Amino acid sequence: DAGVTQSPTHLIKTRGQQVTLRCSPKSGHDTVSWYQQALGQGPQFIFQYYEEEERQRGNFPDRFSGHQFPNYSSELNVNALLLGDSALYLCASSWGRGEAQHFGDGTRLSIL
Amino acid sequence: GESVGLHLPTLSVQEGDNSIINCAYSNSASDYFIWYKQESGKGPQFIIDIRSNMDKRQGQRVTVLLNKTVKHLSLQIAATQPGDSAVYFCAENMSYGGSQGNLIFGKGTKLSVKP
């Protein structure tokens, strides 16, 4: 039973570019959440998708957008990249209501 | 804004001893709490959770205690092993429309186990 998978594992971009990160949820999960984790910090919630709609959003600018597909997989898009966007981006999936979120190993994004 | 914090940023224990990692939360509306373990280069791994209608929950070698009066959460690890070395995060959650919303994480406690 595959867990949450994310791609790519590492990515290097320059300021102003755009990036797309991908996530496949754990089998049987229908809800996907995205988090940003800066070095030495706890993850910060970006947004959550359920039934292909953004259900909740954290305190992140509109440069951060997402999408969920009918097979429950998800993408995180970041436009006009800033140096401060360098972080580990984590995807977490869960099923239904009130179930624990399970995380992938993340995508390490470096902005030069 | 509301946040979850930890009392100790680092904890060093001897192999075989019991470990206790503490966490304070500030949002009295939070009703669901999770402990995660994060090893270097990996994502957070679910350890154990507890809902606000409980004050104690046990798993394999781990116990979570919740004290709502003082808004305190703790993770107890019995017979700590070198493989338990990692950063531990507590996270709180407020149900949103009956379903789990976003998790609010603290900064984490680094547990080092000495052989």
PDB file of N, CA, C and O in Angstrom, chain B residues 19-52:
ATOM      1  N   SER B  19      11.257   8.830  27.668  1.00  0.00           N
ATOM      2  CA  SER B  19      11.334  10.220  27.217  1.00  0.00           C
ATOM      3  C   SER B  19       9.980  10.882  27.376  1.00  0.00           C
ATOM      4  O   SER B  19       8.949  10.252  27.159  1.00  0.00           O
ATOM      5  N   ILE B  20      10.013  12.148  27.740  1.00  0.00           N
ATOM      6  CA  ILE B  20       8.780  12.930  27.809  1.00  0.00           C
ATOM      7  C   ILE B  20       9.002  14.224  27.049  1.00  0.00           C
ATOM      8  O   ILE B  20       9.902  15.003  27.362  1.00  0.00           O
ATOM      9  N   ILE B  21       8.179  14.439  26.047  1.00  0.00           N
ATOM     10  CA  ILE B  21       8.236  15.659  25.245  1.00  0.00           C
ATOM     11  C   ILE B  21       6.962  16.447  25.503  1.00  0.00           C
ATOM     12  O   ILE B  21       5.863  15.893  25.413  1.00  0.00           O
ATOM     13  N   ASN B  22       7.126  17.707  25.857  1.00  0.00           N
ATOM     14  CA  ASN B  22       5.992  18.537  26.243  1.00  0.00           C
ATOM     15  C   ASN B  22       5.609  19.542  25.169  1.00  0.00           C
ATOM     16  O   ASN B  22       6.423  19.931  24.329  1.00  0.00           O
ATOM     17  N   CYS B  23       4.379  19.980  25.255  1.00  0.00           N
ATOM     18  CA  CYS B  23       3.843  20.918  24.272  1.00  0.00           C
ATOM     19  C   CYS B  23       2.735  21.736  24.921  1.00  0.00           C
ATOM     20  O   CYS B  23       1.898  21.183  25.632  1.00  0.00           O
ATOM     21  N   ALA B  24       2.742  23.044  24.683  1.00  0.00           N
ATOM     22  CA  ALA B  24       1.673  23.911  25.156  1.00  0.00           C
ATOM     23  C   ALA B  24       0.909  24.422  23.953  1.00  0.00           C
ATOM     24  O   ALA B  24       1.500  24.772  22.940  1.00  0.00           O
ATOM     25  N   TYR B  25      -0.385  24.451  24.075  1.00  0.00           N
ATOM     26  CA  TYR B  25      -1.187  25.031  22.997  1.00  0.00           C
ATOM     27  C   TYR B  25      -1.996  26.186  23.563  1.00  0.00           C
ATOM     28  O   TYR B  25      -2.284  26.228  24.766  1.00  0.00           O
ATOM     29  N   SER B  26      -2.338  27.118  22.698  1.00  0.00           N
ATOM     30  CA  SER B  26      -2.968  28.338  23.194  1.00  0.00           C
ATOM     31  C   SER B  26      -4.428  28.466  22.789  1.00  0.00           C
ATOM     32  O   SER B  26      -5.151  29.292  23.355  1.00  0.00           O
ATOM     33  N   ASN B  27      -4.875  27.653  21.822  1.00  0.00           N
ATOM     34  CA  ASN B  27      -6.235  27.814  21.327  1.00  0.00           C
ATOM     35  C   ASN B  27      -7.175  26.834  22.025  1.00  0.00           C
ATOM     36  O   ASN B  27      -7.146  25.634  21.767  1.00  0.00           O
ATOM     37  N   SER B  28      -8.010  27.344  22.894  1.00  0.00           N
ATOM     38  CA  SER B  28      -8.920  26.481  23.635  1.00  0.00           C
ATOM     39  C   SER B  28      -9.974  25.837  22.735  1.00  0.00           C
ATOM     40  O   SER B  28     -10.634  24.884  23.136  1.00  0.00           O
ATOM     41  N   ALA B  29     -10.136  26.338  21.524  1.00  0.00           N
ATOM     42  CA  ALA B  29     -11.106  25.764  20.594  1.00  0.00           C
ATOM     43  C   ALA B  29     -10.560  24.549  19.858  1.00  0.00           C
ATOM     44  O   ALA B  29     -11.297  23.832  19.183  1.00  0.00           O
ATOM     45  N   SER B  30      -9.263  24.296  19.970  1.00  0.00           N
ATOM     46  CA  SER B  30      -8.680  23.125  19.315  1.00  0.00           C
ATOM     47  C   SER B  30      -9.253  21.866  19.933  1.00  0.00           C
ATOM     48  O   SER B  30      -9.386  21.764  21.153  1.00  0.00           O
ATOM     49  N   ASP B  31      -9.612  20.894  19.090  1.00  0.00           N
ATOM     50  CA  ASP B  31     -10.245  19.698  19.610  1.00  0.00           C
ATOM     51  C   ASP B  31      -9.589  18.401  19.142  1.00  0.00           C
ATOM     52  O   ASP B  31     -10.099  17.304  19.396  1.00  0.00           O
ATOM     53  N   TYR B  32      -8.465  18.548  18.470  1.00  0.00           N
ATOM     54  CA  TYR B  32      -7.793  17.361  17.954  1.00  0.00           C
ATOM     55  C   TYR B  32      -6.305  17.646  17.948  1.00  0.00           C
ATOM     56  O   TYR B  32      -5.876  18.725  17.505  1.00  0.00           O
ATOM     57  N   PHE B  33      -5.519  16.701  18.438  1.00  0.00           N
ATOM     58  CA  PHE B  33      -4.083  16.915  18.578  1.00  0.00           C
ATOM     59  C   PHE B  33      -3.340  15.692  18.052  1.00  0.00           C
ATOM     60  O   PHE B  33      -3.773  14.553  18.256  1.00  0.00           O
ATOM     61  N   ILE B  34      -2.217  15.971  17.390  1.00  0.00           N
ATOM     62  CA  ILE B  34      -1.435  14.886  16.792  1.00  0.00           C
ATOM     63  C   ILE B  34       0.041  15.091  17.127  1.00  0.00           C
ATOM     64  O   ILE B  34       0.534  16.223  17.133  1.00  0.00           O
ATOM     65  N   TRP B  35       0.723  13.992  17.344  1.00  0.00           N
ATOM     66  CA  TRP B  35       2.175  14.008  17.455  1.00  0.00           C
ATOM     67  C   TRP B  35       2.769  13.392  16.190  1.00  0.00           C
ATOM     68  O   TRP B  35       2.338  12.335  15.747  1.00  0.00           O
ATOM     69  N   TYR B  36       3.785  14.096  15.663  1.00  0.00           N
ATOM     70  CA  TYR B  36       4.495  13.612  14.494  1.00  0.00           C
ATOM     71  C   TYR B  36       5.977  13.497  14.812  1.00  0.00           C
ATOM     72  O   TYR B  36       6.519  14.276  15.596  1.00  0.00           O
ATOM     73  N   LYS B  37       6.629  12.549  14.150  1.00  0.00           N
ATOM     74  CA  LYS B  37       8.073  12.364  14.235  1.00  0.00           C
ATOM     75  C   LYS B  37       8.663  12.662  12.863  1.00  0.00           C
ATOM     76  O   LYS B  37       8.175  12.152  11.844  1.00  0.00           O
ATOM     77  N   GLN B  38       9.688  13.498  12.816  1.00  0.00           N
ATOM     78  CA  GLN B  38      10.297  13.815  11.534  1.00  0.00           C
ATOM     79  C   GLN B  38      11.795  13.531  11.575  1.00  0.00           C
ATOM     80  O   GLN B  38      12.545  14.168  12.322  1.00  0.00           O
ATOM     81  N   GLU B  39      12.211  12.578  10.769  1.00  0.00           N
ATOM     82  CA  GLU B  39      13.630  12.252  10.630  1.00  0.00           C
ATOM     83  C   GLU B  39      14.222  13.105   9.520  1.00  0.00           C
ATOM     84  O   GLU B  39      13.518  13.594   8.641  1.00  0.00           O
ATOM     85  N   SER B  40      15.523  13.259   9.568  1.00  0.00           N
ATOM     86  CA  SER B  40      16.218  14.101   8.616  1.00  0.00           C
ATOM     87  C   SER B  40      15.936  13.663   7.179  1.00  0.00           C
ATOM     88  O   SER B  40      16.064  12.487   6.845  1.00  0.00           O
ATOM     89  N   GLY B  41      15.521  14.615   6.350  1.00  0.00           N
ATOM     90  CA  GLY B  41      15.266  14.329   4.947  1.00  0.00           C
ATOM     91  C   GLY B  41      13.941  13.655   4.664  1.00  0.00           C
ATOM     92  O   GLY B  41      13.673  13.265   3.516  1.00  0.00           O
ATOM     93  N   LYS B  42      13.098  13.538   5.677  1.00  0.00           N
ATOM     94  CA  LYS B  42      11.804  12.877   5.477  1.00  0.00           C
ATOM     95  C   LYS B  42      10.659  13.773   5.927  1.00  0.00           C
ATOM     96  O   LYS B  42      10.854  14.773   6.606  1.00  0.00           O
ATOM     97  N   GLY B  43       9.466  13.380   5.541  1.00  0.00           N
ATOM     98  CA  GLY B  43       8.285  14.111   5.980  1.00  0.00           C
ATOM     99  C   GLY B  43       7.863  13.675   7.371  1.00  0.00           C
ATOM    100  O   GLY B  43       8.324  12.658   7.891  1.00  0.00           O
ATOM    101  N   PRO B  44       6.989  14.437   8.010  1.00  0.00           N
ATOM    102  CA  PRO B  44       6.483  14.065   9.340  1.00  0.00           C
ATOM    103  C   PRO B  44       5.752  12.733   9.293  1.00  0.00           C
ATOM    104  O   PRO B  44       4.951  12.484   8.386  1.00  0.00           O
ATOM    105  N   GLN B  45       6.039  11.900  10.275  1.00  0.00           N
ATOM    106  CA  GLN B  45       5.418  10.573  10.359  1.00  0.00           C
ATOM    107  C   GLN B  45       4.445  10.570  11.528  1.00  0.00           C
ATOM    108  O   GLN B  45       4.806  10.900  12.664  1.00  0.00           O
ATOM    109  N   PHE B  46       3.219  10.183  11.265  1.00  0.00           N
ATOM    110  CA  PHE B  46       2.180  10.130  12.298  1.00  0.00           C
ATOM    111  C   PHE B  46       2.593   9.155  13.399  1.00  0.00           C
ATOM    112  O   PHE B  46       3.006   8.032  13.134  1.00  0.00           O
ATOM    113  N   ILE B  47       2.470   9.615  14.669  1.00  0.00           N
ATOM    114  CA  ILE B  47       2.768   8.740  15.804  1.00  0.00           C
ATOM    115  C   ILE B  47       1.480   8.360  16.517  1.00  0.00           C
ATOM    116  O   ILE B  47       1.157   7.188  16.652  1.00  0.00           O
ATOM    117  N   ILE B  48       0.755   9.366  16.991  1.00  0.00           N
ATOM    118  CA  ILE B  48      -0.446   9.119  17.773  1.00  0.00           C
ATOM    119  C   ILE B  48      -1.273  10.386  17.805  1.00  0.00           C
ATOM    120  O   ILE B  48      -0.736  11.493  17.668  1.00  0.00           O
ATOM    121  N   ASP B  49      -2.571  10.219  17.941  1.00  0.00           N
ATOM    122  CA  ASP B  49      -3.457  11.386  18.036  1.00  0.00           C
ATOM    123  C   ASP B  49      -4.378  11.239  19.235  1.00  0.00           C
ATOM    124  O   ASP B  49      -4.500  10.172  19.838  1.00  0.00           O
ATOM    125  N   ILE B  50      -5.007  12.346  19.581  1.00  0.00           N
ATOM    126  CA  ILE B  50      -5.949  12.337  20.695  1.00  0.00           C
ATOM    127  C   ILE B  50      -6.979  13.436  20.476  1.00  0.00           C
ATOM    128  O   ILE B  50      -6.644  14.525  19.986  1.00  0.00           O
ATOM    129  N   ARG B  51      -8.210  13.142  20.824  1.00  0.00           N
ATOM    130  CA  ARG B  51      -9.268  14.134  20.700  1.00  0.00           C
ATOM    131  C   ARG B  51      -9.534  14.763  22.064  1.00  0.00           C
ATOM    132  O   ARG B  51      -9.184  14.209  23.100  1.00  0.00           O
ATOM    133  N   SER B  52     -10.197  15.896  22.036  1.00  0.00           N
ATOM    134  CA  SER B  52     -10.342  16.677  23.266  1.00  0.00           C
ATOM    135  C   SER B  52     -11.280  16.031  24.276  1.00  0.00           C
ATOM    136  O   SER B  52     -11.331  16.465  25.425  1.00  0.00           O
TER     137      SER B  52
END
